[in-house]
Amino acid sequence: MVAGSFEGRYVWHPAADDHELAQACVDVQAGRYQSAHTALHEVRDDFATRAHRSLVLASMAADSDLAERGLAEEPGADAALLWARVAMLRALRMPPEDRRTASLIRIAEAACDQAARMAPQDPTPWVAKLALARTGPVQDPAPRGLLTAPRGPWSVFSRALTLDPWNREAHHRFLSFYFARHGGSASARWDVAEFLGNRAPAHSPLRLLPLVTLVEDYDPKADPFAIRAWRQRRWRTLALDVYAHWFPEVPGYRFTPVLDLAYLAHALFMADCHAEACKVFTAMGPYASRMPWSAFGAPEDQLSRARRRCGLPVPP
């Protein structure tokens, strides 16, 4: 993977430099599903890319009947996965008090089960089911090793990890179950973030999970000094460790891991490690994600501010 050079504007599209995915998104928006199925089939053994592609394609298809039509006309594991992802997004977008929510959750869970049956080696349907866990009372007991022993969707998480032990989305979905906006407690999410981050290999982007939680908990109204947190020794050390061990792995990626790079660049910048942040920004090329920048203001303004401080060009 070699990201393109920055040419004066940001590319916010979630497909980034996955050009096949970008073309499939265009086709989905035009009402054509065949290239979406092909894009998923070609990465059937690359679970990280399959998870990302299916989520991006589902976000493009969620407001149409494309996924249902594709499954009816050309049934298969790829069509079933796209439908499961679409059903998942529709259920998660509904407010709990809406009378249609319970029905959409049942449909999504059934769609995930169908996708899992059609591709039993694929963890992605279980990842989608894990995302749905926050819509109901999941109370699996925690394994040993966590101080607070937080209950949660441990069984579904474990099923996904059985198929892909370091599945990126599964870890992020599981951690998000404990976010404050989903009703989680601070003690539980920090316990889970540290547990998951510490058990991941040193060269894994999952080491960023505590830094993701730090962004999630950022609240200047509750703590006027919250902005200083990234300069604390523990967070600065963590960011530099991820930079030293994971960042060198990035050139071997099939596509630019934009979101993980964004969290790393943000953490380094906030910790005043501008030289290292500069290299991460450069590796991202023109590609940008709204998180983590949107937690601090308008994402383009925040990203440009950080790049400018690092001596890099920004859009005019």
PDB file of C-alpha atoms in Angstrom:
ATOM      1  CA  MET A   1       0.000   0.000   0.000  1.00  0.00           C
ATOM      2  CA  VAL A   2       1.298   3.408  -0.985  1.00  0.00           C
ATOM      3  CA  ALA A   3      -1.114   6.279  -0.452  1.00  0.00           C
ATOM      4  CA  GLY A   4      -1.214   8.992  -3.067  1.00  0.00           C
ATOM      5  CA  SER A   5       0.428  12.321  -2.407  1.00  0.00           C
ATOM      6  CA  PHE A   6      -1.524  15.232  -0.982  1.00  0.00           C
ATOM      7  CA  GLU A   7      -2.591  17.506  -3.836  1.00  0.00           C
ATOM      8  CA  GLY A   8      -4.427  20.268  -2.041  1.00  0.00           C
ATOM      9  CA  ARG A   9      -7.661  18.616  -0.966  1.00  0.00           C
ATOM     10  CA  TYR A  10      -8.835  15.898   1.388  1.00  0.00           C
ATOM     11  CA  VAL A  11     -10.550  12.723   0.202  1.00  0.00           C
ATOM     12  CA  TRP A  12     -13.233  11.875   2.765  1.00  0.00           C
ATOM     13  CA  HIS A  13     -14.793   8.919   0.930  1.00  0.00           C
ATOM     14  CA  PRO A  14     -14.630   5.784   3.133  1.00  0.00           C
ATOM     15  CA  ALA A  15     -13.341   3.711   0.210  1.00  0.00           C
ATOM     16  CA  ALA A  16     -10.085   5.732   0.265  1.00  0.00           C
ATOM     17  CA  ASP A  17      -7.645   4.075  -2.160  1.00  0.00           C
ATOM     18  CA  ASP A  18      -9.667   0.869  -2.527  1.00  0.00           C
ATOM     19  CA  HIS A  19     -10.657   1.703  -6.097  1.00  0.00           C
ATOM     20  CA  GLU A  20     -12.719  -1.437  -6.613  1.00  0.00           C
ATOM     21  CA  LEU A  21     -14.771  -0.550  -3.551  1.00  0.00           C
ATOM     22  CA  ALA A  22     -15.183   3.024  -4.763  1.00  0.00           C
ATOM     23  CA  GLN A  23     -16.518   1.805  -8.119  1.00  0.00           C
ATOM     24  CA  ALA A  24     -18.856  -0.633  -6.400  1.00  0.00           C
ATOM     25  CA  CYS A  25     -20.199   2.266  -4.314  1.00  0.00           C
ATOM     26  CA  VAL A  26     -20.948   4.191  -7.508  1.00  0.00           C
ATOM     27  CA  ASP A  27     -22.805   1.181  -8.908  1.00  0.00           C
ATOM     28  CA  VAL A  28     -24.767   0.690  -5.679  1.00  0.00           C
ATOM     29  CA  GLN A  29     -25.875   4.305  -5.755  1.00  0.00           C
ATOM     30  CA  ALA A  30     -27.012   3.724  -9.337  1.00  0.00           C
ATOM     31  CA  GLY A  31     -29.046   0.704  -8.242  1.00  0.00           C
ATOM     32  CA  ARG A  32     -26.668  -2.032  -9.440  1.00  0.00           C
ATOM     33  CA  TYR A  33     -25.565  -4.717  -6.969  1.00  0.00           C
ATOM     34  CA  GLN A  34     -23.383  -7.050  -9.076  1.00  0.00           C
ATOM     35  CA  SER A  35     -20.089  -5.212  -8.504  1.00  0.00           C
ATOM     36  CA  ALA A  36     -20.802  -5.086  -4.757  1.00  0.00           C
ATOM     37  CA  HIS A  37     -21.153  -8.871  -4.675  1.00  0.00           C
ATOM     38  CA  THR A  38     -17.965  -9.216  -6.714  1.00  0.00           C
ATOM     39  CA  ALA A  39     -16.045  -6.829  -4.444  1.00  0.00           C
ATOM     40  CA  LEU A  40     -17.019  -8.940  -1.439  1.00  0.00           C
ATOM     41  CA  HIS A  41     -16.354 -12.269  -3.120  1.00  0.00           C
ATOM     42  CA  GLU A  42     -12.822 -11.293  -4.129  1.00  0.00           C
ATOM     43  CA  VAL A  43     -11.861 -10.721  -0.469  1.00  0.00           C
ATOM     44  CA  ARG A  44     -13.734 -13.694   0.994  1.00  0.00           C
ATOM     45  CA  ASP A  45     -10.559 -14.829   2.794  1.00  0.00           C
ATOM     46  CA  ASP A  46      -9.342 -11.333   3.729  1.00  0.00           C
ATOM     47  CA  PHE A  47     -11.630 -10.746   6.692  1.00  0.00           C
ATOM     48  CA  ALA A  48     -10.459  -7.222   7.516  1.00  0.00           C
ATOM     49  CA  THR A  49     -11.088  -6.001   3.966  1.00  0.00           C
ATOM     50  CA  ARG A  50     -14.341  -7.966   3.722  1.00  0.00           C
ATOM     51  CA  ALA A  51     -15.617  -6.363   6.908  1.00  0.00           C
ATOM     52  CA  HIS A  52     -14.676  -2.876   5.731  1.00  0.00           C
ATOM     53  CA  ARG A  53     -16.085  -3.298   2.239  1.00  0.00           C
ATOM     54  CA  SER A  54     -19.354  -4.786   3.456  1.00  0.00           C
ATOM     55  CA  LEU A  55     -19.873  -1.938   5.924  1.00  0.00           C
ATOM     56  CA  VAL A  56     -19.131   0.794   3.377  1.00  0.00           C
ATOM     57  CA  LEU A  57     -21.341  -0.829   0.730  1.00  0.00           C
ATOM     58  CA  ALA A  58     -24.149  -1.305   3.241  1.00  0.00           C
ATOM     59  CA  SER A  59     -23.993   2.373   4.172  1.00  0.00           C
ATOM     60  CA  MET A  60     -24.545   3.175   0.487  1.00  0.00           C
ATOM     61  CA  ALA A  61     -27.377   0.652   0.108  1.00  0.00           C
ATOM     62  CA  ALA A  62     -29.262   1.125   3.380  1.00  0.00           C
ATOM     63  CA  ASP A  63     -31.786   3.614   1.991  1.00  0.00           C
ATOM     64  CA  SER A  64     -32.798   1.443  -0.969  1.00  0.00           C
ATOM     65  CA  ASP A  65     -34.036  -2.087  -1.653  1.00  0.00           C
ATOM     66  CA  LEU A  66     -30.808  -3.028  -3.425  1.00  0.00           C
ATOM     67  CA  ALA A  67     -29.575  -5.543  -0.818  1.00  0.00           C
ATOM     68  CA  GLU A  68     -32.930  -7.328  -0.630  1.00  0.00           C
ATOM     69  CA  ARG A  69     -33.199  -7.400  -4.429  1.00  0.00           C
ATOM     70  CA  GLY A  70     -29.656  -8.707  -4.806  1.00  0.00           C
ATOM     71  CA  LEU A  71     -30.273 -11.519  -2.327  1.00  0.00           C
ATOM     72  CA  ALA A  72     -33.533 -12.508  -4.043  1.00  0.00           C
ATOM     73  CA  GLU A  73     -32.134 -12.419  -7.581  1.00  0.00           C
ATOM     74  CA  GLU A  74     -28.599 -13.758  -6.987  1.00  0.00           C
ATOM     75  CA  PRO A  75     -28.588 -15.547  -3.614  1.00  0.00           C
ATOM     76  CA  GLY A  76     -25.215 -16.418  -2.115  1.00  0.00           C
ATOM     77  CA  ALA A  77     -22.876 -15.714   0.787  1.00  0.00           C
ATOM     78  CA  ASP A  78     -21.893 -12.278  -0.498  1.00  0.00           C
ATOM     79  CA  ALA A  79     -25.470 -11.171  -1.089  1.00  0.00           C
ATOM     80  CA  ALA A  80     -26.431 -12.493   2.339  1.00  0.00           C
ATOM     81  CA  LEU A  81     -23.604 -10.562   4.001  1.00  0.00           C
ATOM     82  CA  LEU A  82     -24.563  -7.312   2.287  1.00  0.00           C
ATOM     83  CA  TRP A  83     -28.162  -7.782   3.400  1.00  0.00           C
ATOM     84  CA  ALA A  84     -27.062  -8.540   6.981  1.00  0.00           C
ATOM     85  CA  ARG A  85     -24.988  -5.358   7.068  1.00  0.00           C
ATOM     86  CA  VAL A  86     -27.842  -3.269   5.651  1.00  0.00           C
ATOM     87  CA  ALA A  87     -30.303  -4.728   8.154  1.00  0.00           C
ATOM     88  CA  MET A  88     -27.810  -4.074  10.961  1.00  0.00           C
ATOM     89  CA  LEU A  89     -27.430  -0.407   9.999  1.00  0.00           C
ATOM     90  CA  ARG A  90     -31.167   0.110   9.725  1.00  0.00           C
ATOM     91  CA  ALA A  91     -31.717  -1.334  13.190  1.00  0.00           C
ATOM     92  CA  LEU A  92     -28.927   0.703  14.773  1.00  0.00           C
ATOM     93  CA  ARG A  93     -30.131   3.955  13.233  1.00  0.00           C
ATOM     94  CA  MET A  94     -33.589   3.697  14.809  1.00  0.00           C
ATOM     95  CA  PRO A  95     -34.286   5.342  18.174  1.00  0.00           C
ATOM     96  CA  PRO A  96     -35.138   2.792  20.902  1.00  0.00           C
ATOM     97  CA  GLU A  97     -38.548   4.308  21.509  1.00  0.00           C
ATOM     98  CA  ASP A  98     -39.687   3.921  17.874  1.00  0.00           C
ATOM     99  CA  ARG A  99     -42.290   1.178  17.539  1.00  0.00           C
ATOM    100  CA  ARG A 100     -40.506  -0.228  14.463  1.00  0.00           C
ATOM    101  CA  THR A 101     -37.168  -0.738  16.230  1.00  0.00           C
ATOM    102  CA  ALA A 102     -37.859  -4.158  17.750  1.00  0.00           C
ATOM    103  CA  SER A 103     -38.982  -5.523  14.389  1.00  0.00           C
ATOM    104  CA  LEU A 104     -35.880  -4.178  12.633  1.00  0.00           C
ATOM    105  CA  ILE A 105     -33.632  -5.743  15.282  1.00  0.00           C
ATOM    106  CA  ARG A 106     -35.275  -9.144  14.766  1.00  0.00           C
ATOM    107  CA  ILE A 107     -34.864  -8.836  11.005  1.00  0.00           C
ATOM    108  CA  ALA A 108     -31.200  -7.873  11.406  1.00  0.00           C
ATOM    109  CA  GLU A 109     -30.460 -10.747  13.778  1.00  0.00           C
ATOM    110  CA  ALA A 110     -32.100 -13.213  11.374  1.00  0.00           C
ATOM    111  CA  ALA A 111     -30.108 -11.752   8.478  1.00  0.00           C
ATOM    112  CA  CYS A 112     -26.862 -12.161  10.434  1.00  0.00           C
ATOM    113  CA  ASP A 113     -27.736 -15.759  11.257  1.00  0.00           C
ATOM    114  CA  GLN A 114     -28.441 -16.461   7.590  1.00  0.00           C
ATOM    115  CA  ALA A 115     -25.130 -14.904   6.506  1.00  0.00           C
ATOM    116  CA  ALA A 116     -23.254 -16.927   9.139  1.00  0.00           C
ATOM    117  CA  ARG A 117     -24.834 -20.170   7.916  1.00  0.00           C
ATOM    118  CA  MET A 118     -23.931 -19.405   4.302  1.00  0.00           C
ATOM    119  CA  ALA A 119     -20.286 -18.599   5.132  1.00  0.00           C
ATOM    120  CA  PRO A 120     -19.445 -20.380   8.394  1.00  0.00           C
ATOM    121  CA  GLN A 121     -15.756 -19.431   8.177  1.00  0.00           C
ATOM    122  CA  ASP A 122     -16.486 -15.696   7.918  1.00  0.00           C
ATOM    123  CA  PRO A 123     -16.461 -13.723  11.212  1.00  0.00           C
ATOM    124  CA  THR A 124     -18.171 -10.682   9.638  1.00  0.00           C
ATOM    125  CA  PRO A 125     -21.785 -11.811  10.287  1.00  0.00           C
ATOM    126  CA  TRP A 126     -20.835 -12.298  13.935  1.00  0.00           C
ATOM    127  CA  VAL A 127     -19.282  -8.832  13.980  1.00  0.00           C
ATOM    128  CA  ALA A 128     -22.577  -7.452  12.667  1.00  0.00           C
ATOM    129  CA  LYS A 129     -24.440  -9.377  15.355  1.00  0.00           C
ATOM    130  CA  LEU A 130     -22.039  -7.966  17.933  1.00  0.00           C
ATOM    131  CA  ALA A 131     -22.962  -4.446  16.830  1.00  0.00           C
ATOM    132  CA  LEU A 132     -26.616  -5.271  17.501  1.00  0.00           C
ATOM    133  CA  ALA A 133     -25.828  -6.324  21.075  1.00  0.00           C
ATOM    134  CA  ARG A 134     -26.177  -2.792  22.374  1.00  0.00           C
ATOM    135  CA  THR A 135     -29.879  -2.819  21.462  1.00  0.00           C
ATOM    136  CA  GLY A 136     -30.717  -5.421  24.115  1.00  0.00           C
ATOM    137  CA  PRO A 137     -29.916  -6.634  27.613  1.00  0.00           C
ATOM    138  CA  VAL A 138     -26.800  -8.764  27.053  1.00  0.00           C
ATOM    139  CA  GLN A 139     -25.411 -10.054  30.332  1.00  0.00           C
ATOM    140  CA  ASP A 140     -22.690 -12.618  29.626  1.00  0.00           C
ATOM    141  CA  PRO A 141     -20.192 -12.832  32.508  1.00  0.00           C
ATOM    142  CA  ALA A 142     -16.718 -11.440  31.818  1.00  0.00           C
ATOM    143  CA  PRO A 143     -13.674 -13.717  31.636  1.00  0.00           C
ATOM    144  CA  ARG A 144     -10.952 -13.563  34.243  1.00  0.00           C
ATOM    145  CA  GLY A 145      -8.444 -10.751  34.029  1.00  0.00           C
ATOM    146  CA  LEU A 146     -10.756  -7.730  34.219  1.00  0.00           C
ATOM    147  CA  LEU A 147     -10.884  -5.763  37.442  1.00  0.00           C
ATOM    148  CA  THR A 148     -14.510  -4.683  37.104  1.00  0.00           C
ATOM    149  CA  ALA A 149     -15.738  -7.967  35.531  1.00  0.00           C
ATOM    150  CA  PRO A 150     -18.163  -6.070  33.242  1.00  0.00           C
ATOM    151  CA  ARG A 151     -21.020  -8.071  31.816  1.00  0.00           C
ATOM    152  CA  GLY A 152     -21.632  -7.757  28.087  1.00  0.00           C
ATOM    153  CA  PRO A 153     -21.809  -9.615  24.746  1.00  0.00           C
ATOM    154  CA  TRP A 154     -18.791 -11.781  25.492  1.00  0.00           C
ATOM    155  CA  SER A 155     -20.173 -14.928  23.836  1.00  0.00           C
ATOM    156  CA  VAL A 156     -20.773 -13.260  20.467  1.00  0.00           C
ATOM    157  CA  PHE A 157     -17.398 -11.526  20.710  1.00  0.00           C
ATOM    158  CA  SER A 158     -15.751 -14.853  21.467  1.00  0.00           C
ATOM    159  CA  ARG A 159     -17.452 -16.483  18.466  1.00  0.00           C
ATOM    160  CA  ALA A 160     -16.077 -13.798  16.144  1.00  0.00           C
ATOM    161  CA  LEU A 161     -12.592 -14.148  17.599  1.00  0.00           C
ATOM    162  CA  THR A 162     -12.691 -17.916  17.184  1.00  0.00           C
ATOM    163  CA  LEU A 163     -12.836 -17.261  13.438  1.00  0.00           C
ATOM    164  CA  ASP A 164     -10.419 -14.299  13.402  1.00  0.00           C
ATOM    165  CA  PRO A 165      -8.561 -13.681  16.700  1.00  0.00           C
ATOM    166  CA  TRP A 166      -7.476 -10.091  15.991  1.00  0.00           C
ATOM    167  CA  ASN A 167     -10.484  -8.940  13.995  1.00  0.00           C
ATOM    168  CA  ARG A 168     -10.327  -5.167  14.020  1.00  0.00           C
ATOM    169  CA  GLU A 169     -14.023  -4.352  13.785  1.00  0.00           C
ATOM    170  CA  ALA A 170     -14.999  -6.978  16.346  1.00  0.00           C
ATOM    171  CA  HIS A 171     -12.728  -5.370  18.934  1.00  0.00           C
ATOM    172  CA  HIS A 172     -13.980  -1.857  18.174  1.00  0.00           C
ATOM    173  CA  ARG A 173     -17.635  -2.954  18.201  1.00  0.00           C
ATOM    174  CA  PHE A 174     -17.176  -4.748  21.491  1.00  0.00           C
ATOM    175  CA  LEU A 175     -15.449  -1.782  23.129  1.00  0.00           C
ATOM    176  CA  SER A 176     -18.175   0.579  21.890  1.00  0.00           C
ATOM    177  CA  PHE A 177     -20.747  -1.470  23.821  1.00  0.00           C
ATOM    178  CA  TYR A 178     -19.317   0.209  26.949  1.00  0.00           C
ATOM    179  CA  PHE A 179     -19.214   3.784  25.604  1.00  0.00           C
ATOM    180  CA  ALA A 180     -21.175   6.362  27.568  1.00  0.00           C
ATOM    181  CA  ARG A 181     -23.425   7.119  24.585  1.00  0.00           C
ATOM    182  CA  HIS A 182     -24.503   3.470  24.664  1.00  0.00           C
ATOM    183  CA  GLY A 183     -25.093   3.452  28.396  1.00  0.00           C
ATOM    184  CA  GLY A 184     -21.733   2.069  29.508  1.00  0.00           C
ATOM    185  CA  SER A 185     -19.806   3.049  32.607  1.00  0.00           C
ATOM    186  CA  ALA A 186     -16.377   4.685  32.632  1.00  0.00           C
ATOM    187  CA  SER A 187     -14.871   1.956  34.811  1.00  0.00           C
ATOM    188  CA  ALA A 188     -16.096  -0.800  32.468  1.00  0.00           C
ATOM    189  CA  ARG A 189     -14.943   0.798  29.216  1.00  0.00           C
ATOM    190  CA  TRP A 190     -11.501   1.613  30.568  1.00  0.00           C
ATOM    191  CA  ASP A 191     -11.153  -1.892  31.951  1.00  0.00           C
ATOM    192  CA  VAL A 192     -12.155  -3.382  28.589  1.00  0.00           C
ATOM    193  CA  ALA A 193      -9.990  -0.965  26.589  1.00  0.00           C
ATOM    194  CA  GLU A 194      -6.903  -1.787  28.626  1.00  0.00           C
ATOM    195  CA  PHE A 195      -7.653  -5.523  28.568  1.00  0.00           C
ATOM    196  CA  LEU A 196      -8.157  -5.666  24.797  1.00  0.00           C
ATOM    197  CA  GLY A 197      -5.315  -3.288  23.988  1.00  0.00           C
ATOM    198  CA  ASN A 198      -2.781  -5.029  26.208  1.00  0.00           C
ATOM    199  CA  ARG A 199      -3.529  -8.513  24.908  1.00  0.00           C
ATOM    200  CA  ALA A 200      -3.126  -7.497  21.253  1.00  0.00           C
ATOM    201  CA  PRO A 201       0.247  -8.079  19.551  1.00  0.00           C
ATOM    202  CA  ALA A 202       2.675  -5.142  19.679  1.00  0.00           C
ATOM    203  CA  HIS A 203       2.441  -4.695  15.904  1.00  0.00           C
ATOM    204  CA  SER A 204      -1.386  -4.564  15.907  1.00  0.00           C
ATOM    205  CA  PRO A 205      -3.477  -1.390  15.461  1.00  0.00           C
ATOM    206  CA  LEU A 206      -5.650  -2.748  18.278  1.00  0.00           C
ATOM    207  CA  ARG A 207      -3.060  -1.258  20.613  1.00  0.00           C
ATOM    208  CA  LEU A 208      -4.818   2.032  19.810  1.00  0.00           C
ATOM    209  CA  LEU A 209      -8.007   0.997  21.654  1.00  0.00           C
ATOM    210  CA  PRO A 210      -7.234   2.954  24.874  1.00  0.00           C
ATOM    211  CA  LEU A 211      -6.528   6.042  22.756  1.00  0.00           C
ATOM    212  CA  VAL A 212      -9.877   5.570  21.012  1.00  0.00           C
ATOM    213  CA  THR A 213     -11.491   5.500  24.449  1.00  0.00           C
ATOM    214  CA  LEU A 214      -9.628   8.665  25.417  1.00  0.00           C
ATOM    215  CA  VAL A 215     -11.189  10.453  22.435  1.00  0.00           C
ATOM    216  CA  GLU A 216     -14.599   9.002  23.239  1.00  0.00           C
ATOM    217  CA  ASP A 217     -14.404  10.325  26.808  1.00  0.00           C
ATOM    218  CA  TYR A 218     -13.133  13.790  25.852  1.00  0.00           C
ATOM    219  CA  ASP A 219     -15.452  16.353  27.462  1.00  0.00           C
ATOM    220  CA  PRO A 220     -14.067  19.859  28.014  1.00  0.00           C
ATOM    221  CA  LYS A 221     -17.298  20.864  29.756  1.00  0.00           C
ATOM    222  CA  ALA A 222     -16.732  18.312  32.492  1.00  0.00           C
ATOM    223  CA  ASP A 223     -12.960  18.876  32.626  1.00  0.00           C
ATOM    224  CA  PRO A 224     -11.491  22.145  31.303  1.00  0.00           C
ATOM    225  CA  PHE A 225      -8.040  20.507  31.309  1.00  0.00           C
ATOM    226  CA  ALA A 226      -9.128  17.439  29.327  1.00  0.00           C
ATOM    227  CA  ILE A 227      -7.150  18.594  26.297  1.00  0.00           C
ATOM    228  CA  ARG A 228      -3.941  18.008  28.241  1.00  0.00           C
ATOM    229  CA  ALA A 229      -4.593  14.283  28.721  1.00  0.00           C
ATOM    230  CA  TRP A 230      -2.652  13.219  25.622  1.00  0.00           C
ATOM    231  CA  ARG A 231       0.509  14.826  27.035  1.00  0.00           C
ATOM    232  CA  GLN A 232       0.469  12.544  30.046  1.00  0.00           C
ATOM    233  CA  ARG A 233       3.325  10.096  30.042  1.00  0.00           C
ATOM    234  CA  ARG A 234       1.182   6.959  29.709  1.00  0.00           C
ATOM    235  CA  TRP A 235      -0.654   8.183  26.599  1.00  0.00           C
ATOM    236  CA  ARG A 236       2.409   9.713  24.982  1.00  0.00           C
ATOM    237  CA  THR A 237       4.303   6.449  25.561  1.00  0.00           C
ATOM    238  CA  LEU A 238       1.442   4.401  24.125  1.00  0.00           C
ATOM    239  CA  ALA A 239       1.229   6.551  20.996  1.00  0.00           C
ATOM    240  CA  LEU A 240       4.984   6.302  20.454  1.00  0.00           C
ATOM    241  CA  ASP A 241       4.888   2.527  20.999  1.00  0.00           C
ATOM    242  CA  VAL A 242       2.182   2.124  18.344  1.00  0.00           C
ATOM    243  CA  TYR A 243       4.202   4.375  16.057  1.00  0.00           C
ATOM    244  CA  ALA A 244       7.330   2.262  16.626  1.00  0.00           C
ATOM    245  CA  HIS A 245       5.709  -1.164  16.268  1.00  0.00           C
ATOM    246  CA  TRP A 246       2.559  -0.885  14.109  1.00  0.00           C
ATOM    247  CA  PHE A 247       3.268   2.062  11.836  1.00  0.00           C
ATOM    248  CA  PRO A 248       6.182   0.272  10.074  1.00  0.00           C
ATOM    249  CA  GLU A 249       3.681  -2.460   9.105  1.00  0.00           C
ATOM    250  CA  VAL A 250       1.430  -0.050   7.193  1.00  0.00           C
ATOM    251  CA  PRO A 251       3.271  -0.179   3.831  1.00  0.00           C
ATOM    252  CA  GLY A 252       2.357  -3.876   3.680  1.00  0.00           C
ATOM    253  CA  TYR A 253      -1.370  -3.175   3.910  1.00  0.00           C
ATOM    254  CA  ARG A 254      -3.550  -3.820   0.880  1.00  0.00           C
ATOM    255  CA  PHE A 255      -5.244  -0.447   1.317  1.00  0.00           C
ATOM    256  CA  THR A 256      -4.529   2.577   3.459  1.00  0.00           C
ATOM    257  CA  PRO A 257      -5.902   1.993   7.013  1.00  0.00           C
ATOM    258  CA  VAL A 258      -7.158   5.563   7.179  1.00  0.00           C
ATOM    259  CA  LEU A 259      -9.071   5.495  10.458  1.00  0.00           C
ATOM    260  CA  ASP A 260      -6.320   3.816  12.474  1.00  0.00           C
ATOM    261  CA  LEU A 261      -3.723   6.172  11.013  1.00  0.00           C
ATOM    262  CA  ALA A 262      -5.953   9.114  11.890  1.00  0.00           C
ATOM    263  CA  TYR A 263      -6.162   8.055  15.541  1.00  0.00           C
ATOM    264  CA  LEU A 264      -2.406   7.561  15.659  1.00  0.00           C
ATOM    265  CA  ALA A 265      -1.649  10.897  13.997  1.00  0.00           C
ATOM    266  CA  HIS A 266      -4.083  12.642  16.337  1.00  0.00           C
ATOM    267  CA  ALA A 267      -2.573  11.067  19.470  1.00  0.00           C
ATOM    268  CA  LEU A 268       0.966  11.954  18.387  1.00  0.00           C
ATOM    269  CA  PHE A 269      -0.026  15.510  17.530  1.00  0.00           C
ATOM    270  CA  MET A 270      -1.835  16.009  20.830  1.00  0.00           C
ATOM    271  CA  ALA A 271       1.217  14.627  22.669  1.00  0.00           C
ATOM    272  CA  ASP A 272       3.433  17.212  20.915  1.00  0.00           C
ATOM    273  CA  CYS A 273       5.235  14.490  18.935  1.00  0.00           C
ATOM    274  CA  HIS A 274       4.968  16.536  15.761  1.00  0.00           C
ATOM    275  CA  ALA A 275       7.810  14.890  13.851  1.00  0.00           C
ATOM    276  CA  GLU A 276       6.193  11.478  14.217  1.00  0.00           C
ATOM    277  CA  ALA A 277       2.712  12.846  13.498  1.00  0.00           C
ATOM    278  CA  CYS A 278       4.065  14.422  10.312  1.00  0.00           C
ATOM    279  CA  LYS A 279       5.206  11.020   9.044  1.00  0.00           C
ATOM    280  CA  VAL A 280       1.824   9.463   9.791  1.00  0.00           C
ATOM    281  CA  PHE A 281      -0.021  12.264   8.016  1.00  0.00           C
ATOM    282  CA  THR A 282       2.295  11.844   5.033  1.00  0.00           C
ATOM    283  CA  ALA A 283       1.576   8.104   4.915  1.00  0.00           C
ATOM    284  CA  MET A 284      -2.165   8.908   4.769  1.00  0.00           C
ATOM    285  CA  GLY A 285      -1.731  10.982   1.623  1.00  0.00           C
ATOM    286  CA  PRO A 286      -4.967  12.846   0.830  1.00  0.00           C
ATOM    287  CA  TYR A 287      -7.235  10.410   2.674  1.00  0.00           C
ATOM    288  CA  ALA A 288      -9.104  11.610   5.738  1.00  0.00           C
ATOM    289  CA  SER A 289     -11.672  10.362   8.262  1.00  0.00           C
ATOM    290  CA  ARG A 290     -14.040  12.479  10.325  1.00  0.00           C
ATOM    291  CA  MET A 291     -13.044  10.717  13.534  1.00  0.00           C
ATOM    292  CA  PRO A 292     -11.220  11.467  15.740  1.00  0.00           C
ATOM    293  CA  TRP A 293     -11.201  15.108  14.598  1.00  0.00           C
ATOM    294  CA  SER A 294     -14.967  15.625  14.881  1.00  0.00           C
ATOM    295  CA  ALA A 295     -14.761  15.068  18.662  1.00  0.00           C
ATOM    296  CA  PHE A 296     -12.921  18.398  18.903  1.00  0.00           C
ATOM    297  CA  GLY A 297     -14.791  20.560  16.387  1.00  0.00           C
ATOM    298  CA  ALA A 298     -15.316  20.747  12.638  1.00  0.00           C
ATOM    299  CA  PRO A 299     -13.223  17.804  11.355  1.00  0.00           C
ATOM    300  CA  GLU A 300     -11.669  19.584   8.385  1.00  0.00           C
ATOM    301  CA  ASP A 301     -10.676  22.549  10.535  1.00  0.00           C
ATOM    302  CA  GLN A 302      -9.171  20.322  13.215  1.00  0.00           C
ATOM    303  CA  LEU A 303      -7.291  18.188  10.695  1.00  0.00           C
ATOM    304  CA  SER A 304      -5.947  21.254   8.895  1.00  0.00           C
ATOM    305  CA  ARG A 305      -4.833  22.789  12.169  1.00  0.00           C
ATOM    306  CA  ALA A 306      -2.871  19.667  13.054  1.00  0.00           C
ATOM    307  CA  ARG A 307      -1.299  19.342   9.611  1.00  0.00           C
ATOM    308  CA  ARG A 308      -0.372  23.023   9.572  1.00  0.00           C
ATOM    309  CA  ARG A 309       1.328  22.721  12.961  1.00  0.00           C
ATOM    310  CA  CYS A 310       3.281  19.774  11.562  1.00  0.00           C
ATOM    311  CA  GLY A 311       4.481  21.853   8.616  1.00  0.00           C
ATOM    312  CA  LEU A 312       2.290  20.072   6.044  1.00  0.00           C
ATOM    313  CA  PRO A 313       0.101  21.634   3.325  1.00  0.00           C
ATOM    314  CA  VAL A 314      -3.628  22.057   3.828  1.00  0.00           C
ATOM    315  CA  PRO A 315      -6.494  22.845   1.445  1.00  0.00           C
ATOM    316  CA  PRO A 316      -6.744  26.549   0.513  1.00  0.00           C
TER     317      PRO A 316
END
